[in-house]
Amino acid sequence: MAELLTKDEFRKQLEEAIKGNHSQKAPFTEAWATGKLSRDHFARWAENHYHYVGPFADYLAYIYAHTPEKYTEAKDFTLQNMYEEELAADRHTDLLIRFAETCGTTRERVENPENMAPTTLGLQSWCYSIAMRENFVVATAALVVGLESQVPDIYRKQTPILREKYGFDDEQIEFFDLHIVSDEIHGERGYKIVLECADTVELQQKCLDVVRTGAKMRRMYMDGLYNTYVAKDLETVQS
């Protein structure tokens, strides 16, 4: 019979559940980090990324509503996360749109859901489904640990090239600098909530399963961007 994992072992297994499909290793991330993409590719990324991260406060709102009152720290974290997304000094989506416009697209194109790839819609739909249907700790594991905690490693790999090769200034890429810091904090707080609140064998296993799936979903989204917008262009350059 399975036994309850210690917090240290549970944390280790959560991290392992992400590693095999971490989006830091995705071909799209690699092409970005090595300077193979164009501003047009960045624009297509922004038009898709908006529809994944734009509703993040909505996902969190469902989690907040499903969190029992006794889990005060979890509720406070989720509410703060929503605040930072929508009401802090700059809305995160506005910073994303600022980057998108610098890359040559428009707010109208970014906000238009017809401009996202099917795999982006798949990730967005999965996030809504998990947030609406799952236990709050399972949903936190999925969205904060499985997805949000990956962001700092991805953006640390992508951001330097934006300055060094493409000439973006700090204001134009504030979206990335902000999330390197904020999502590292969010990821750690998410881990803490999951480690403390997943207090049964069943909940621990569901968290591990959903984190593993979340990593696969984000990788599917990234691979969808590469296959839809980048692969043919890079093949043409190489030939």
PDB file of C-alpha atoms in Angstrom, residues 108-237:
ATOM      1  CA  GLU A 108      -6.507  43.962 -32.070  1.00  0.00           C
ATOM      2  CA  ARG A 109      -4.642  41.000 -33.547  1.00  0.00           C
ATOM      3  CA  VAL A 110      -3.304  39.927 -30.154  1.00  0.00           C
ATOM      4  CA  GLU A 111      -6.755  40.007 -28.540  1.00  0.00           C
ATOM      5  CA  ASN A 112      -8.453  38.207 -31.445  1.00  0.00           C
ATOM      6  CA  PRO A 113      -8.821  34.505 -30.536  1.00  0.00           C
ATOM      7  CA  GLU A 114      -8.894  33.586 -34.229  1.00  0.00           C
ATOM      8  CA  ASN A 115      -5.150  34.248 -34.313  1.00  0.00           C
ATOM      9  CA  MET A 116      -4.179  31.455 -31.925  1.00  0.00           C
ATOM     10  CA  ALA A 117      -3.051  28.010 -32.962  1.00  0.00           C
ATOM     11  CA  PRO A 118      -5.206  24.988 -32.031  1.00  0.00           C
ATOM     12  CA  THR A 119      -2.566  23.823 -29.549  1.00  0.00           C
ATOM     13  CA  THR A 120      -2.810  27.181 -27.765  1.00  0.00           C
ATOM     14  CA  LEU A 121      -6.557  26.726 -27.480  1.00  0.00           C
ATOM     15  CA  GLY A 122      -5.882  23.243 -26.125  1.00  0.00           C
ATOM     16  CA  LEU A 123      -3.672  24.586 -23.329  1.00  0.00           C
ATOM     17  CA  GLN A 124      -6.125  27.354 -22.484  1.00  0.00           C
ATOM     18  CA  SER A 125      -9.018  24.889 -22.340  1.00  0.00           C
ATOM     19  CA  TRP A 126      -7.046  22.506 -20.135  1.00  0.00           C
ATOM     20  CA  CYS A 127      -6.270  25.336 -17.700  1.00  0.00           C
ATOM     21  CA  TYR A 128      -9.936  26.282 -17.463  1.00  0.00           C
ATOM     22  CA  SER A 129     -10.970  22.660 -16.997  1.00  0.00           C
ATOM     23  CA  ILE A 130      -8.474  22.000 -14.209  1.00  0.00           C
ATOM     24  CA  ALA A 131      -9.279  25.250 -12.389  1.00  0.00           C
ATOM     25  CA  MET A 132     -13.028  24.705 -12.575  1.00  0.00           C
ATOM     26  CA  ARG A 133     -13.207  20.999 -11.755  1.00  0.00           C
ATOM     27  CA  GLU A 134     -10.320  19.948  -9.540  1.00  0.00           C
ATOM     28  CA  ASN A 135      -9.616  20.194  -5.828  1.00  0.00           C
ATOM     29  CA  PHE A 136      -7.887  23.517  -5.126  1.00  0.00           C
ATOM     30  CA  VAL A 137      -4.575  21.895  -4.225  1.00  0.00           C
ATOM     31  CA  VAL A 138      -4.572  19.795  -7.394  1.00  0.00           C
ATOM     32  CA  ALA A 139      -5.389  22.891  -9.477  1.00  0.00           C
ATOM     33  CA  THR A 140      -2.626  24.844  -7.730  1.00  0.00           C
ATOM     34  CA  ALA A 141      -0.196  22.035  -8.492  1.00  0.00           C
ATOM     35  CA  ALA A 142      -1.226  22.083 -12.144  1.00  0.00           C
ATOM     36  CA  LEU A 143      -1.208  25.805 -12.858  1.00  0.00           C
ATOM     37  CA  VAL A 144       1.334  27.218 -10.422  1.00  0.00           C
ATOM     38  CA  VAL A 145       3.797  24.338 -10.022  1.00  0.00           C
ATOM     39  CA  GLY A 146       3.349  22.609 -13.377  1.00  0.00           C
ATOM     40  CA  LEU A 147       3.131  25.747 -15.521  1.00  0.00           C
ATOM     41  CA  GLU A 148       3.994  28.998 -13.743  1.00  0.00           C
ATOM     42  CA  SER A 149       7.109  27.704 -11.976  1.00  0.00           C
ATOM     43  CA  GLN A 150       8.693  26.954 -15.368  1.00  0.00           C
ATOM     44  CA  VAL A 151       8.639  30.583 -16.484  1.00  0.00           C
ATOM     45  CA  PRO A 152      11.819  31.954 -14.860  1.00  0.00           C
ATOM     46  CA  ASP A 153      14.016  29.260 -16.440  1.00  0.00           C
ATOM     47  CA  ILE A 154      12.415  29.814 -19.847  1.00  0.00           C
ATOM     48  CA  TYR A 155      12.642  33.610 -19.781  1.00  0.00           C
ATOM     49  CA  ARG A 156      16.190  33.653 -18.384  1.00  0.00           C
ATOM     50  CA  LYS A 157      17.121  31.716 -21.502  1.00  0.00           C
ATOM     51  CA  GLN A 158      15.131  33.905 -23.914  1.00  0.00           C
ATOM     52  CA  THR A 159      15.535  37.430 -22.555  1.00  0.00           C
ATOM     53  CA  PRO A 160      19.285  38.182 -22.991  1.00  0.00           C
ATOM     54  CA  ILE A 161      19.111  37.695 -26.770  1.00  0.00           C
ATOM     55  CA  LEU A 162      16.264  40.217 -27.002  1.00  0.00           C
ATOM     56  CA  ARG A 163      18.651  42.904 -25.790  1.00  0.00           C
ATOM     57  CA  GLU A 164      21.879  41.656 -27.327  1.00  0.00           C
ATOM     58  CA  LYS A 165      20.773  40.786 -30.863  1.00  0.00           C
ATOM     59  CA  TYR A 166      17.376  42.352 -31.452  1.00  0.00           C
ATOM     60  CA  GLY A 167      17.935  45.655 -29.671  1.00  0.00           C
ATOM     61  CA  PHE A 168      14.848  45.752 -27.482  1.00  0.00           C
ATOM     62  CA  ASP A 169      15.043  48.181 -24.568  1.00  0.00           C
ATOM     63  CA  ASP A 170      14.032  47.529 -20.966  1.00  0.00           C
ATOM     64  CA  GLU A 171      10.565  49.029 -21.342  1.00  0.00           C
ATOM     65  CA  GLN A 172       9.760  46.937 -24.414  1.00  0.00           C
ATOM     66  CA  ILE A 173      10.661  43.654 -22.696  1.00  0.00           C
ATOM     67  CA  GLU A 174       9.428  44.473 -19.199  1.00  0.00           C
ATOM     68  CA  PHE A 175       6.983  41.564 -19.502  1.00  0.00           C
ATOM     69  CA  PHE A 176       9.876  39.099 -19.394  1.00  0.00           C
ATOM     70  CA  ASP A 177      11.930  40.782 -16.667  1.00  0.00           C
ATOM     71  CA  LEU A 178       8.849  41.051 -14.443  1.00  0.00           C
ATOM     72  CA  HIS A 179       7.950  37.374 -14.790  1.00  0.00           C
ATOM     73  CA  ILE A 180      11.466  36.135 -14.098  1.00  0.00           C
ATOM     74  CA  VAL A 181      11.087  37.659 -10.636  1.00  0.00           C
ATOM     75  CA  SER A 182       7.374  37.298  -9.921  1.00  0.00           C
ATOM     76  CA  ASP A 183       6.932  33.743 -11.171  1.00  0.00           C
ATOM     77  CA  GLU A 184       9.923  32.528  -9.191  1.00  0.00           C
ATOM     78  CA  ILE A 185       8.146  33.811  -6.080  1.00  0.00           C
ATOM     79  CA  HIS A 186       4.806  32.401  -7.221  1.00  0.00           C
ATOM     80  CA  GLY A 187       6.340  29.029  -8.015  1.00  0.00           C
ATOM     81  CA  GLU A 188       7.899  28.711  -4.578  1.00  0.00           C
ATOM     82  CA  ARG A 189       4.674  29.701  -2.830  1.00  0.00           C
ATOM     83  CA  GLY A 190       2.784  27.251  -5.019  1.00  0.00           C
ATOM     84  CA  TYR A 191       5.146  24.465  -4.034  1.00  0.00           C
ATOM     85  CA  LYS A 192       4.668  25.367  -0.355  1.00  0.00           C
ATOM     86  CA  ILE A 193       0.869  25.219  -0.627  1.00  0.00           C
ATOM     87  CA  VAL A 194       0.935  21.888  -2.447  1.00  0.00           C
ATOM     88  CA  LEU A 195       3.443  20.361  -0.018  1.00  0.00           C
ATOM     89  CA  GLU A 196       1.377  21.423   2.988  1.00  0.00           C
ATOM     90  CA  CYS A 197      -2.171  20.899   1.720  1.00  0.00           C
ATOM     91  CA  ALA A 198      -1.810  17.668  -0.273  1.00  0.00           C
ATOM     92  CA  ASP A 199      -2.077  15.694   2.957  1.00  0.00           C
ATOM     93  CA  THR A 200      -3.289  12.324   1.692  1.00  0.00           C
ATOM     94  CA  VAL A 201      -1.733   9.702  -0.550  1.00  0.00           C
ATOM     95  CA  GLU A 202      -4.507  10.239  -3.078  1.00  0.00           C
ATOM     96  CA  LEU A 203      -4.002  14.015  -3.234  1.00  0.00           C
ATOM     97  CA  GLN A 204      -0.238  13.658  -3.552  1.00  0.00           C
ATOM     98  CA  GLN A 205      -0.636  11.248  -6.447  1.00  0.00           C
ATOM     99  CA  LYS A 206      -3.193  13.464  -8.191  1.00  0.00           C
ATOM    100  CA  CYS A 207      -0.833  16.421  -7.845  1.00  0.00           C
ATOM    101  CA  LEU A 208       2.046  14.459  -9.345  1.00  0.00           C
ATOM    102  CA  ASP A 209      -0.126  13.270 -12.221  1.00  0.00           C
ATOM    103  CA  VAL A 210      -1.486  16.733 -12.999  1.00  0.00           C
ATOM    104  CA  VAL A 211       1.950  18.394 -12.823  1.00  0.00           C
ATOM    105  CA  ARG A 212       3.262  15.805 -15.273  1.00  0.00           C
ATOM    106  CA  THR A 213       0.309  16.463 -17.580  1.00  0.00           C
ATOM    107  CA  GLY A 214       0.694  20.222 -17.208  1.00  0.00           C
ATOM    108  CA  ALA A 215       4.314  20.051 -18.330  1.00  0.00           C
ATOM    109  CA  LYS A 216       3.237  18.002 -21.346  1.00  0.00           C
ATOM    110  CA  MET A 217       0.479  20.494 -22.158  1.00  0.00           C
ATOM    111  CA  ARG A 218       2.825  23.457 -22.064  1.00  0.00           C
ATOM    112  CA  ARG A 219       5.355  21.588 -24.181  1.00  0.00           C
ATOM    113  CA  MET A 220       2.573  20.748 -26.656  1.00  0.00           C
ATOM    114  CA  TYR A 221       1.734  24.441 -26.821  1.00  0.00           C
ATOM    115  CA  MET A 222       5.371  25.398 -27.442  1.00  0.00           C
ATOM    116  CA  ASP A 223       5.820  22.697 -30.063  1.00  0.00           C
ATOM    117  CA  GLY A 224       2.621  23.870 -31.724  1.00  0.00           C
ATOM    118  CA  LEU A 225       4.081  27.361 -32.054  1.00  0.00           C
ATOM    119  CA  TYR A 226       7.295  25.978 -33.519  1.00  0.00           C
ATOM    120  CA  ASN A 227       5.546  23.734 -36.024  1.00  0.00           C
ATOM    121  CA  THR A 228       2.991  26.364 -37.065  1.00  0.00           C
ATOM    122  CA  TYR A 229       5.133  29.485 -37.331  1.00  0.00           C
ATOM    123  CA  VAL A 230       8.844  28.636 -37.268  1.00  0.00           C
ATOM    124  CA  ALA A 231       9.780  25.241 -38.718  1.00  0.00           C
ATOM    125  CA  LYS A 232       9.212  26.082 -42.399  1.00  0.00           C
ATOM    126  CA  ASP A 233      11.062  29.392 -42.127  1.00  0.00           C
ATOM    127  CA  LEU A 234      14.109  27.788 -40.514  1.00  0.00           C
ATOM    128  CA  GLU A 235      14.107  24.967 -43.065  1.00  0.00           C
ATOM    129  CA  THR A 236      14.109  27.585 -45.860  1.00  0.00           C
ATOM    130  CA  VAL A 237      17.052  29.433 -44.282  1.00  0.00           C
TER     131      VAL A 237
END
